[in-house]
Amino acid sequence: MIFLDNASTTKLNKMAISEIEKSHDLFYNPSAVYGKSLEVKKLLDEAKNKICNFIGTKFNSNLIITASATEADNLAIFGSVKKTDEQIVFSMGEHPAVFNCANELKARGYNVVFVPLNSSGEVDLNILAEILKKPTAFVSIMHVNNETGAINDIAKISKMIKSAWPNAIFHSDGVQAFGKIPVNVVNLGVDLYSISGHKIGAPKGIGCLYVKNISKLKPIIFGGGQEFGIRSGTENTQFILALAKVVENLDVVKNYDYVSNLNNYVREFFSDKQGVVINSSVNSSPYVLSISFDGVRGETLVHLVEQFDVIIGTGSACSSKKTANNRILQAMGISKKLNEGSVRISFSVENSLDEIKTACDIIYSQYLNLKERLK
Ligand code: PLP
């Protein structure tokens, strides 16, 4: 099978599996006081430190372990936002894990403002500058978009926010950036940054929230007071160790170059094909490629190529079943017809160039067959 839906999830990395197996005997609760538990707690802290180092920060207390990036996003938003008339700003490109928090805040009467995207899928910085003229308490803008790979200039956006409103809190969902493009939370200037394990070969059900200033964040889950009182619940030690092992062995730059080569092949293959439009700008992350096939439904194409063991996506797993119209592509100004014909190809270092060549041939021939049938 040729799996090209790696932005939705990835195969478990072999090192992650062996790390989970190794930790089989270390089942002790890291919060207990006996020797074995202290051993587990030490391993847990070491693993957290490795993840912290990987994202450019040194201190353990800067990282809160959660059960997913969705939870990390919810914690960042609902743990920061106080009752206020000031603006709470989100981008139109956010994943449902953030976008639906924004909708919930709106329903609760908060002053929620959305920043539109430009035609490349990045946040429109001119409009953001206009929006930031009004008092702003909190901003959430994702680093890399999960549908198109569009990269927002988080360091620049942080400077815009902080120079206008020094006390505003800035969160970025870094799920599709983490482990794929270089990330340094200090240089990015973020207060909060969410990451997920299962997009880079670590298990599903593990996420983290980087927190610059822990005293500004309130818990949204109450209980035994783990994770500095911010996220109660016994830590998932095995999965944290597995995530640390994965990041410790990642070569972000080498992988980026490798995946860029795969991405470029697909771009070139489709560049002269009539009716095929690449939606992702050339400045996007090479890991995600949005393509539209004129005159067909993306979902139908996904099912057709699946019969040939090629797995591609229709976009966000959370939104794909609901509607043929992709919210992100719509925000970029892509026509309804091309939106309906969109698919998402997302790569990993596990994919070979031969796989990509085969997949392109199958996708294109199935597109032509389908178009012929629809005539
Ligand atoms: N944010 C982005 C940008 C994502 O792509 C995803 C996963 O699709 C999430 C958040 C949610 O991550 P998780 O599955 O760990 O909750």
mmCIF file of C-alpha atoms and ligand atoms in Angstrom:
data_model
loop_
_atom_site.group_PDB
_atom_site.id
_atom_site.type_symbol
_atom_site.label_atom_id
_atom_site.label_comp_id
_atom_site.label_asym_id
_atom_site.label_seq_id
_atom_site.Cartn_x
_atom_site.Cartn_y
_atom_site.Cartn_z
ATOM 1 C CA MET A 1 0.000 0.000 0.000
ATOM 2 C CA ILE A 2 1.187 3.517 -0.793
ATOM 3 C CA PHE A 3 0.167 5.691 2.140
ATOM 4 C CA LEU A 4 0.008 9.382 1.270
ATOM 5 C CA ASP A 5 -2.196 10.690 4.068
ATOM 6 C CA ASN A 6 0.599 11.327 6.539
ATOM 7 C CA ALA A 7 -0.801 14.689 7.672
ATOM 8 C CA SER A 8 -3.714 12.800 9.218
ATOM 9 C CA THR A 9 -1.488 10.313 11.011
ATOM 10 C CA THR A 10 1.676 8.271 10.546
ATOM 11 C CA LYS A 11 2.807 4.702 10.985
ATOM 12 C CA LEU A 12 4.408 4.011 14.369
ATOM 13 C CA ASN A 13 8.150 4.466 14.143
ATOM 14 C CA LYS A 14 10.130 1.277 14.985
ATOM 15 C CA MET A 15 12.137 3.122 17.626
ATOM 16 C CA ALA A 16 8.888 4.267 19.238
ATOM 17 C CA ILE A 17 7.646 0.661 19.358
ATOM 18 C CA SER A 18 10.855 -0.608 20.949
ATOM 19 C CA GLU A 19 10.792 2.246 23.469
ATOM 20 C CA ILE A 20 7.236 1.303 24.467
ATOM 21 C CA GLU A 21 8.287 -2.345 24.795
ATOM 22 C CA LYS A 22 11.323 -1.394 26.842
ATOM 23 C CA SER A 23 9.211 0.620 29.245
ATOM 24 C CA HIS A 24 6.951 -2.387 29.844
ATOM 25 C CA ASP A 25 8.542 -3.037 33.230
ATOM 26 C CA LEU A 26 8.359 0.606 34.185
ATOM 27 C CA PHE A 27 4.642 0.711 34.782
ATOM 28 C CA TYR A 28 4.927 2.505 38.117
ATOM 29 C CA ASN A 29 3.036 5.706 38.748
ATOM 30 C CA PRO A 30 5.518 8.592 38.409
ATOM 31 C CA SER A 31 3.777 10.419 41.269
ATOM 32 C CA ALA A 32 4.324 7.680 43.893
ATOM 33 C CA VAL A 33 7.142 7.941 46.444
ATOM 34 C CA TYR A 34 8.915 4.544 46.253
ATOM 35 C CA GLY A 35 12.149 3.915 44.369
ATOM 36 C CA LYS A 36 10.676 2.424 41.176
ATOM 37 C CA SER A 37 8.332 5.369 40.791
ATOM 38 C CA LEU A 38 11.165 7.814 41.286
ATOM 39 C CA GLU A 39 13.026 5.973 38.537
ATOM 40 C CA VAL A 40 10.020 6.399 36.223
ATOM 41 C CA LYS A 41 9.698 10.060 37.196
ATOM 42 C CA LYS A 42 13.367 10.586 36.309
ATOM 43 C CA LEU A 43 12.889 8.968 32.892
ATOM 44 C CA LEU A 44 9.771 11.049 32.353
ATOM 45 C CA ASP A 45 11.632 14.267 33.163
ATOM 46 C CA GLU A 46 14.505 13.290 30.886
ATOM 47 C CA ALA A 47 12.054 12.584 28.048
ATOM 48 C CA LYS A 48 10.337 15.934 28.575
ATOM 49 C CA ASN A 49 13.706 17.652 28.540
ATOM 50 C CA LYS A 50 14.563 16.032 25.212
ATOM 51 C CA ILE A 51 11.297 17.308 23.708
ATOM 52 C CA CYS A 52 11.972 20.766 25.207
ATOM 53 C CA ASN A 53 15.470 20.828 23.702
ATOM 54 C CA PHE A 54 14.072 19.765 20.348
ATOM 55 C CA ILE A 55 11.783 22.817 20.244
ATOM 56 C CA GLY A 56 14.479 25.176 21.487
ATOM 57 C CA THR A 57 13.678 25.527 25.155
ATOM 58 C CA LYS A 58 15.574 24.186 28.132
ATOM 59 C CA PHE A 59 13.191 23.990 31.034
ATOM 60 C CA ASN A 60 11.006 21.077 31.924
ATOM 61 C CA SER A 61 8.274 23.223 33.436
ATOM 62 C CA ASN A 62 7.718 24.740 29.996
ATOM 63 C CA LEU A 63 6.119 21.563 28.697
ATOM 64 C CA ILE A 64 2.700 20.233 29.707
ATOM 65 C CA ILE A 65 1.884 16.708 28.585
ATOM 66 C CA THR A 66 -1.634 16.191 27.242
ATOM 67 C CA ALA A 67 -3.534 13.322 25.610
ATOM 68 C CA SER A 68 -3.602 14.997 22.177
ATOM 69 C CA ALA A 69 -2.874 18.242 20.396
ATOM 70 C CA THR A 70 -6.613 18.866 20.446
ATOM 71 C CA GLU A 71 -6.392 18.916 24.238
ATOM 72 C CA ALA A 72 -3.256 21.092 24.103
ATOM 73 C CA ASP A 73 -5.117 23.595 21.882
ATOM 74 C CA ASN A 74 -8.135 23.602 24.206
ATOM 75 C CA LEU A 75 -5.867 24.083 27.238
ATOM 76 C CA ALA A 76 -4.002 26.943 25.542
ATOM 77 C CA ILE A 77 -7.231 28.743 24.682
ATOM 78 C CA PHE A 78 -9.598 28.050 27.572
ATOM 79 C CA GLY A 79 -6.722 28.115 30.084
ATOM 80 C CA SER A 80 -5.676 31.618 28.966
ATOM 81 C CA VAL A 81 -8.801 33.510 28.010
ATOM 82 C CA LYS A 82 -10.449 35.535 30.773
ATOM 83 C CA LYS A 83 -13.791 37.329 30.667
ATOM 84 C CA THR A 84 -12.941 40.421 28.649
ATOM 85 C CA ASP A 85 -14.345 42.786 26.047
ATOM 86 C CA GLU A 86 -10.971 42.796 24.297
ATOM 87 C CA GLN A 87 -10.597 40.912 21.034
ATOM 88 C CA ILE A 88 -9.770 37.201 20.874
ATOM 89 C CA VAL A 89 -8.233 36.713 17.432
ATOM 90 C CA PHE A 90 -8.057 33.495 15.369
ATOM 91 C CA SER A 91 -7.075 32.793 11.790
ATOM 92 C CA MET A 92 -9.573 31.424 9.281
ATOM 93 C CA GLY A 93 -7.106 28.637 8.549
ATOM 94 C CA GLU A 94 -7.214 26.946 11.938
ATOM 95 C CA HIS A 95 -7.714 23.216 12.391
ATOM 96 C CA PRO A 96 -11.064 22.320 14.023
ATOM 97 C CA ALA A 97 -9.162 21.749 17.299
ATOM 98 C CA VAL A 98 -8.738 25.547 17.443
ATOM 99 C CA PHE A 99 -11.505 26.748 15.128
ATOM 100 C CA ASN A 100 -14.239 25.088 17.170
ATOM 101 C CA CYS A 101 -12.803 26.582 20.385
ATOM 102 C CA ALA A 102 -13.174 29.975 18.672
ATOM 103 C CA ASN A 103 -16.781 29.166 17.787
ATOM 104 C CA GLU A 104 -17.435 28.090 21.371
ATOM 105 C CA LEU A 105 -15.966 31.336 22.732
ATOM 106 C CA LYS A 106 -18.139 33.265 20.299
ATOM 107 C CA ALA A 107 -21.225 31.376 21.479
ATOM 108 C CA ARG A 108 -20.255 32.279 25.063
ATOM 109 C CA GLY A 109 -20.302 35.974 24.144
ATOM 110 C CA TYR A 110 -16.566 36.687 23.669
ATOM 111 C CA ASN A 111 -15.415 39.270 21.150
ATOM 112 C CA VAL A 112 -14.031 36.764 18.612
ATOM 113 C CA VAL A 113 -12.446 38.082 15.403
ATOM 114 C CA PHE A 114 -11.187 35.964 12.486
ATOM 115 C CA VAL A 115 -8.250 36.984 10.273
ATOM 116 C CA PRO A 116 -8.751 36.003 6.611
ATOM 117 C CA LEU A 117 -6.184 34.142 4.503
ATOM 118 C CA ASN A 118 -4.447 35.346 1.361
ATOM 119 C CA SER A 119 -4.538 33.331 -1.873
ATOM 120 C CA SER A 120 -1.468 31.342 -0.740
ATOM 121 C CA GLY A 121 -3.313 30.205 2.385
ATOM 122 C CA GLU A 122 -1.255 32.310 4.796
ATOM 123 C CA VAL A 123 -2.780 34.755 7.254
ATOM 124 C CA ASP A 124 -3.300 38.126 5.566
ATOM 125 C CA LEU A 125 -0.810 40.298 7.470
ATOM 126 C CA ASN A 126 -2.254 43.609 6.251
ATOM 127 C CA ILE A 127 -5.660 42.733 7.632
ATOM 128 C CA LEU A 128 -4.080 41.367 10.834
ATOM 129 C CA ALA A 129 -2.347 44.749 11.296
ATOM 130 C CA GLU A 130 -5.742 46.501 10.935
ATOM 131 C CA ILE A 131 -7.379 44.099 13.417
ATOM 132 C CA LEU A 132 -4.554 44.648 15.917
ATOM 133 C CA LYS A 133 -5.411 48.351 16.129
ATOM 134 C CA LYS A 134 -8.150 47.366 18.579
ATOM 135 C CA PRO A 135 -7.409 46.088 22.115
ATOM 136 C CA THR A 136 -6.483 42.411 21.894
ATOM 137 C CA ALA A 137 -6.187 39.875 24.714
ATOM 138 C CA PHE A 138 -5.349 36.639 22.906
ATOM 139 C CA VAL A 139 -4.297 35.522 19.424
ATOM 140 C CA SER A 140 -4.142 31.982 18.008
ATOM 141 C CA ILE A 141 -2.546 31.509 14.585
ATOM 142 C CA MET A 142 -1.289 28.138 13.391
ATOM 143 C CA HIS A 143 2.268 27.610 12.196
ATOM 144 C CA VAL A 144 1.726 25.219 9.238
ATOM 145 C CA ASN A 145 -1.698 24.595 7.743
ATOM 146 C CA ASN A 146 -2.803 20.947 7.725
ATOM 147 C CA GLU A 147 -4.761 21.223 4.459
ATOM 148 C CA THR A 148 -2.319 23.149 2.270
ATOM 149 C CA GLY A 149 1.022 23.254 4.115
ATOM 150 C CA ALA A 150 0.925 27.099 4.058
ATOM 151 C CA ILE A 151 3.492 28.427 6.535
ATOM 152 C CA ASN A 152 2.674 31.487 8.636
ATOM 153 C CA ASP A 153 5.576 33.745 9.631
ATOM 154 C CA ILE A 154 5.043 33.202 13.345
ATOM 155 C CA ALA A 155 8.081 35.273 14.465
ATOM 156 C CA LYS A 156 6.842 38.265 12.444
ATOM 157 C CA ILE A 157 3.253 37.831 13.674
ATOM 158 C CA SER A 158 4.496 37.615 17.262
ATOM 159 C CA LYS A 159 6.351 40.933 16.847
ATOM 160 C CA MET A 160 3.220 42.552 15.368
ATOM 161 C CA ILE A 161 1.096 41.369 18.308
ATOM 162 C CA LYS A 162 3.590 42.195 21.055
ATOM 163 C CA SER A 163 4.409 45.657 19.736
ATOM 164 C CA ALA A 164 0.708 46.517 19.579
ATOM 165 C CA TRP A 165 -0.407 44.752 22.785
ATOM 166 C CA PRO A 166 2.534 43.630 24.995
ATOM 167 C CA ASN A 167 0.216 41.770 27.390
ATOM 168 C CA ALA A 168 -1.645 39.843 24.701
ATOM 169 C CA ILE A 169 -1.062 36.091 24.793
ATOM 170 C CA PHE A 170 0.027 34.435 21.528
ATOM 171 C CA HIS A 171 -0.715 30.759 20.864
ATOM 172 C CA SER A 172 0.301 28.820 17.781
ATOM 173 C CA ASP A 173 -0.820 25.325 16.788
ATOM 174 C CA GLY A 174 2.457 23.774 15.686
ATOM 175 C CA VAL A 175 1.202 20.262 14.938
ATOM 176 C CA GLN A 176 2.139 20.225 11.237
ATOM 177 C CA ALA A 177 5.421 22.077 11.842
ATOM 178 C CA PHE A 178 6.781 20.011 14.737
ATOM 179 C CA GLY A 179 9.416 17.544 13.508
ATOM 180 C CA LYS A 180 8.967 18.715 9.914
ATOM 181 C CA ILE A 181 10.408 22.215 9.765
ATOM 182 C CA PRO A 182 12.879 23.687 12.275
ATOM 183 C CA VAL A 183 10.987 24.956 15.338
ATOM 184 C CA ASN A 184 12.471 27.168 18.040
ATOM 185 C CA VAL A 185 9.710 28.448 20.309
ATOM 186 C CA VAL A 186 11.939 31.188 21.730
ATOM 187 C CA ASN A 187 12.791 32.594 18.293
ATOM 188 C CA LEU A 188 9.162 32.233 17.211
ATOM 189 C CA GLY A 189 8.157 34.461 20.150
ATOM 190 C CA VAL A 190 5.129 32.375 21.094
ATOM 191 C CA ASP A 191 3.627 32.133 24.584
ATOM 192 C CA LEU A 192 1.985 28.795 23.869
ATOM 193 C CA TYR A 193 2.705 26.166 21.200
ATOM 194 C CA SER A 194 0.827 22.871 20.644
ATOM 195 C CA ILE A 195 2.384 19.688 19.274
ATOM 196 C CA SER A 196 1.215 16.135 18.617
ATOM 197 C CA GLY A 197 3.021 12.781 18.608
ATOM 198 C CA HIS A 198 1.200 10.813 15.945
ATOM 199 C CA LYS A 199 2.081 13.060 12.994
ATOM 200 C CA ILE A 200 5.763 12.118 13.288
ATOM 201 C CA GLY A 201 5.778 8.403 14.050
ATOM 202 C CA ALA A 202 5.071 8.558 17.794
ATOM 203 C CA PRO A 203 1.835 7.034 19.150
ATOM 204 C CA LYS A 204 -1.622 8.561 18.893
ATOM 205 C CA GLY A 205 -2.964 9.994 22.126
ATOM 206 C CA ILE A 206 0.052 12.053 23.138
ATOM 207 C CA GLY A 207 0.429 15.796 22.751
ATOM 208 C CA CYS A 208 2.233 18.619 24.492
ATOM 209 C CA LEU A 209 1.721 22.293 25.144
ATOM 210 C CA TYR A 210 4.783 24.515 25.411
ATOM 211 C CA VAL A 211 4.041 27.234 27.948
ATOM 212 C CA LYS A 212 6.347 30.236 28.250
ATOM 213 C CA ASN A 213 4.910 31.533 31.508
ATOM 214 C CA ILE A 214 3.130 28.885 33.514
ATOM 215 C CA SER A 215 1.673 31.407 35.988
ATOM 216 C CA LYS A 216 -0.523 32.848 33.203
ATOM 217 C CA LEU A 217 -2.197 29.509 32.419
ATOM 218 C CA LYS A 218 -5.137 28.021 34.359
ATOM 219 C CA PRO A 219 -6.045 24.325 34.324
ATOM 220 C CA ILE A 220 -9.111 23.123 32.446
ATOM 221 C CA ILE A 221 -8.887 19.613 33.968
ATOM 222 C CA PHE A 222 -8.857 19.271 37.743
ATOM 223 C CA GLY A 223 -7.576 16.363 39.789
ATOM 224 C CA GLY A 224 -4.331 15.115 41.311
ATOM 225 C CA GLY A 225 -2.278 18.152 40.301
ATOM 226 C CA GLN A 226 0.152 16.507 37.870
ATOM 227 C CA GLU A 227 2.015 18.633 35.326
ATOM 228 C CA PHE A 228 2.546 21.550 37.730
ATOM 229 C CA GLY A 229 -1.153 21.539 38.583
ATOM 230 C CA ILE A 230 -2.027 22.488 35.006
ATOM 231 C CA ARG A 231 -3.014 19.074 33.661
ATOM 232 C CA SER A 232 -4.136 16.509 36.190
ATOM 233 C CA GLY A 233 -4.142 12.828 35.300
ATOM 234 C CA THR A 234 -1.390 10.202 35.493
ATOM 235 C CA GLU A 235 1.176 10.885 32.783
ATOM 236 C CA ASN A 236 1.313 8.472 29.833
ATOM 237 C CA THR A 237 4.935 7.626 30.532
ATOM 238 C CA GLN A 238 5.405 5.054 27.769
ATOM 239 C CA PHE A 239 4.147 7.340 25.036
ATOM 240 C CA ILE A 240 6.154 10.323 26.264
ATOM 241 C CA LEU A 241 9.310 8.189 26.229
ATOM 242 C CA ALA A 242 8.387 7.034 22.703
ATOM 243 C CA LEU A 243 7.880 10.624 21.516
ATOM 244 C CA ALA A 244 11.206 11.687 23.043
ATOM 245 C CA LYS A 245 12.931 8.787 21.288
ATOM 246 C CA VAL A 246 11.449 9.808 17.934
ATOM 247 C CA VAL A 247 12.482 13.452 18.208
ATOM 248 C CA GLU A 248 15.929 12.527 19.487
ATOM 249 C CA ASN A 249 16.547 10.631 16.255
ATOM 250 C CA LEU A 250 14.944 13.064 13.828
ATOM 251 C CA ASP A 251 17.048 14.892 11.264
ATOM 252 C CA VAL A 252 14.614 17.670 10.363
ATOM 253 C CA VAL A 253 16.751 19.288 7.661
ATOM 254 C CA LYS A 254 17.679 16.021 5.928
ATOM 255 C CA ASN A 255 14.044 14.822 5.995
ATOM 256 C CA TYR A 256 12.840 18.198 4.706
ATOM 257 C CA ASP A 257 15.123 17.925 1.675
ATOM 258 C CA TYR A 258 14.062 14.333 1.042
ATOM 259 C CA VAL A 259 10.335 15.138 1.226
ATOM 260 C CA SER A 260 10.817 18.296 -0.908
ATOM 261 C CA ASN A 261 12.078 16.033 -3.662
ATOM 262 C CA LEU A 262 8.899 13.896 -3.468
ATOM 263 C CA ASN A 263 6.716 16.997 -3.415
ATOM 264 C CA ASN A 264 8.541 18.494 -6.417
ATOM 265 C CA TYR A 265 8.010 15.318 -8.413
ATOM 266 C CA VAL A 266 4.226 15.534 -7.892
ATOM 267 C CA ARG A 267 4.178 19.253 -8.734
ATOM 268 C CA GLU A 268 6.117 18.669 -11.934
ATOM 269 C CA PHE A 269 4.095 15.611 -12.909
ATOM 270 C CA PHE A 270 0.823 17.543 -12.765
ATOM 271 C CA SER A 271 2.174 20.869 -14.053
ATOM 272 C CA ASP A 272 1.183 20.215 -17.689
ATOM 273 C CA LYS A 273 -1.963 18.163 -16.999
ATOM 274 C CA GLN A 274 -5.164 19.822 -18.112
ATOM 275 C CA GLY A 275 -7.783 20.285 -15.384
ATOM 276 C CA VAL A 276 -5.304 19.763 -12.546
ATOM 277 C CA VAL A 277 -4.526 22.720 -10.278
ATOM 278 C CA ILE A 278 -1.980 22.769 -7.442
ATOM 279 C CA ASN A 279 -3.490 24.776 -4.582
ATOM 280 C CA SER A 280 -0.464 24.785 -2.238
ATOM 281 C CA SER A 281 1.904 27.684 -2.862
ATOM 282 C CA VAL A 282 5.567 26.900 -3.600
ATOM 283 C CA ASN A 283 6.471 28.427 -0.233
ATOM 284 C CA SER A 284 4.407 25.828 1.640
ATOM 285 C CA SER A 285 5.721 22.977 3.746
ATOM 286 C CA PRO A 286 6.765 20.143 1.395
ATOM 287 C CA TYR A 287 4.917 17.641 3.615
ATOM 288 C CA VAL A 288 1.432 18.717 2.446
ATOM 289 C CA LEU A 289 0.162 19.232 -1.083
ATOM 290 C CA SER A 290 -3.389 20.269 -1.930
ATOM 291 C CA ILE A 291 -4.424 19.503 -5.533
ATOM 292 C CA SER A 292 -7.714 20.099 -7.321
ATOM 293 C CA PHE A 293 -9.074 17.967 -10.157
ATOM 294 C CA ASP A 294 -11.553 19.941 -12.202
ATOM 295 C CA GLY A 295 -14.939 18.391 -12.911
ATOM 296 C CA VAL A 296 -14.783 15.512 -10.381
ATOM 297 C CA ARG A 297 -15.370 15.130 -6.650
ATOM 298 C CA GLY A 298 -12.208 14.740 -4.604
ATOM 299 C CA GLU A 299 -13.869 12.124 -2.439
ATOM 300 C CA THR A 300 -14.726 9.958 -5.450
ATOM 301 C CA LEU A 301 -11.133 10.110 -6.636
ATOM 302 C CA VAL A 302 -9.911 9.128 -3.153
ATOM 303 C CA HIS A 303 -12.111 5.977 -3.285
ATOM 304 C CA LEU A 304 -11.072 5.131 -6.839
ATOM 305 C CA VAL A 305 -7.324 5.272 -6.160
ATOM 306 C CA GLU A 306 -7.836 3.321 -2.951
ATOM 307 C CA GLN A 307 -8.818 0.351 -5.140
ATOM 308 C CA PHE A 308 -5.233 0.459 -6.417
ATOM 309 C CA ASP A 309 -3.821 0.614 -2.883
ATOM 310 C CA VAL A 310 -3.023 4.317 -2.997
ATOM 311 C CA ILE A 311 -4.253 6.230 0.033
ATOM 312 C CA ILE A 312 -4.683 9.995 -0.266
ATOM 313 C CA GLY A 313 -6.817 12.385 1.772
ATOM 314 C CA THR A 314 -9.761 14.635 1.092
ATOM 315 C CA GLY A 315 -8.446 17.182 3.575
ATOM 316 C CA SER A 316 -8.879 17.334 7.315
ATOM 317 C CA ALA A 317 -10.104 13.993 8.695
ATOM 318 C CA CYS A 318 -12.484 15.916 10.919
ATOM 319 C CA SER A 319 -14.120 17.856 8.102
ATOM 320 C CA SER A 320 -13.916 15.449 5.172
ATOM 321 C CA LYS A 321 -17.075 13.540 5.991
ATOM 322 C CA LYS A 322 -19.231 16.590 6.519
ATOM 323 C CA THR A 323 -18.980 18.543 3.313
ATOM 324 C CA ALA A 324 -17.326 18.489 -0.072
ATOM 325 C CA ASN A 325 -16.384 22.119 0.435
ATOM 326 C CA ASN A 326 -13.098 22.606 2.203
ATOM 327 C CA ARG A 327 -13.220 25.638 4.536
ATOM 328 C CA ILE A 328 -9.530 26.466 4.109
ATOM 329 C CA LEU A 329 -9.582 26.376 0.291
ATOM 330 C CA GLN A 330 -12.733 28.505 0.388
ATOM 331 C CA ALA A 331 -10.917 31.059 2.581
ATOM 332 C CA MET A 332 -8.116 31.149 -0.035
ATOM 333 C CA GLY A 333 -10.662 32.137 -2.696
ATOM 334 C CA ILE A 334 -10.596 28.832 -4.599
ATOM 335 C CA SER A 335 -13.756 28.295 -6.681
ATOM 336 C CA LYS A 336 -16.468 25.934 -5.423
ATOM 337 C CA LYS A 337 -15.883 23.593 -8.367
ATOM 338 C CA LEU A 338 -12.141 23.258 -7.756
ATOM 339 C CA ASN A 339 -12.792 23.039 -4.034
ATOM 340 C CA GLU A 340 -15.075 20.044 -4.581
ATOM 341 C CA GLY A 341 -12.391 18.370 -6.673
ATOM 342 C CA SER A 342 -9.639 18.813 -4.096
ATOM 343 C CA VAL A 343 -7.540 16.088 -2.521
ATOM 344 C CA ARG A 344 -4.642 16.234 -0.093
ATOM 345 C CA ILE A 345 -1.410 14.345 -0.646
ATOM 346 C CA SER A 346 0.791 14.322 2.437
ATOM 347 C CA PHE A 347 4.237 12.776 2.562
ATOM 348 C CA SER A 348 6.574 11.137 5.020
ATOM 349 C CA VAL A 349 10.189 10.009 4.859
ATOM 350 C CA GLU A 350 8.784 6.465 4.733
ATOM 351 C CA ASN A 351 7.608 7.145 1.147
ATOM 352 C CA SER A 352 9.978 6.286 -1.700
ATOM 353 C CA LEU A 353 10.215 8.202 -4.983
ATOM 354 C CA ASP A 354 9.072 5.059 -6.812
ATOM 355 C CA GLU A 355 5.913 5.017 -4.695
ATOM 356 C CA ILE A 356 5.261 8.642 -5.583
ATOM 357 C CA LYS A 357 5.739 7.937 -9.305
ATOM 358 C CA THR A 358 3.307 5.005 -9.156
ATOM 359 C CA ALA A 359 0.795 7.043 -7.147
ATOM 360 C CA CYS A 360 0.896 9.947 -9.642
ATOM 361 C CA ASP A 361 0.251 7.581 -12.578
ATOM 362 C CA ILE A 362 -2.688 5.954 -10.765
ATOM 363 C CA ILE A 363 -4.225 9.225 -9.572
ATOM 364 C CA TYR A 364 -4.013 10.803 -13.019
ATOM 365 C CA SER A 365 -5.327 7.782 -14.938
ATOM 366 C CA GLN A 366 -8.223 7.425 -12.486
ATOM 367 C CA TYR A 367 -8.977 11.121 -12.873
ATOM 368 C CA LEU A 368 -9.122 10.770 -16.668
ATOM 369 C CA ASN A 369 -11.336 7.644 -16.389
ATOM 370 C CA LEU A 370 -13.694 9.363 -14.007
ATOM 371 C CA LYS A 371 -13.936 12.473 -16.154
ATOM 372 C CA GLU A 372 -14.670 10.300 -19.177
ATOM 373 C CA ARG A 373 -17.436 8.487 -17.300
ATOM 374 C CA LEU A 374 -18.996 11.758 -16.195
ATOM 375 C CA LYS A 375 -19.170 13.150 -19.755
HETATM 376 N N1 PLP B 1 -3.893 20.780 14.821
HETATM 377 C C1 PLP B 1 -3.516 20.443 13.577
HETATM 378 C C2 PLP B 1 -2.946 21.484 12.663
HETATM 379 C C3 PLP B 1 -3.666 19.125 13.113
HETATM 380 O O1 PLP B 1 -3.293 18.800 11.868
HETATM 381 C C4 PLP B 1 -4.212 18.168 13.996
HETATM 382 C C5 PLP B 1 -4.464 16.791 13.531
HETATM 383 O O2 PLP B 1 -5.034 16.554 12.466
HETATM 384 C C6 PLP B 1 -4.573 18.568 15.296
HETATM 385 C C7 PLP B 1 -4.400 19.884 15.659
HETATM 386 C C8 PLP B 1 -5.140 17.604 16.279
HETATM 387 O O3 PLP B 1 -4.127 16.723 16.744
HETATM 388 P P1 PLP B 1 -4.511 15.455 17.630
HETATM 389 O O4 PLP B 1 -4.958 14.386 16.680
HETATM 390 O O5 PLP B 1 -3.232 15.091 18.352
HETATM 391 O O6 PLP B 1 -5.575 15.868 18.556
#
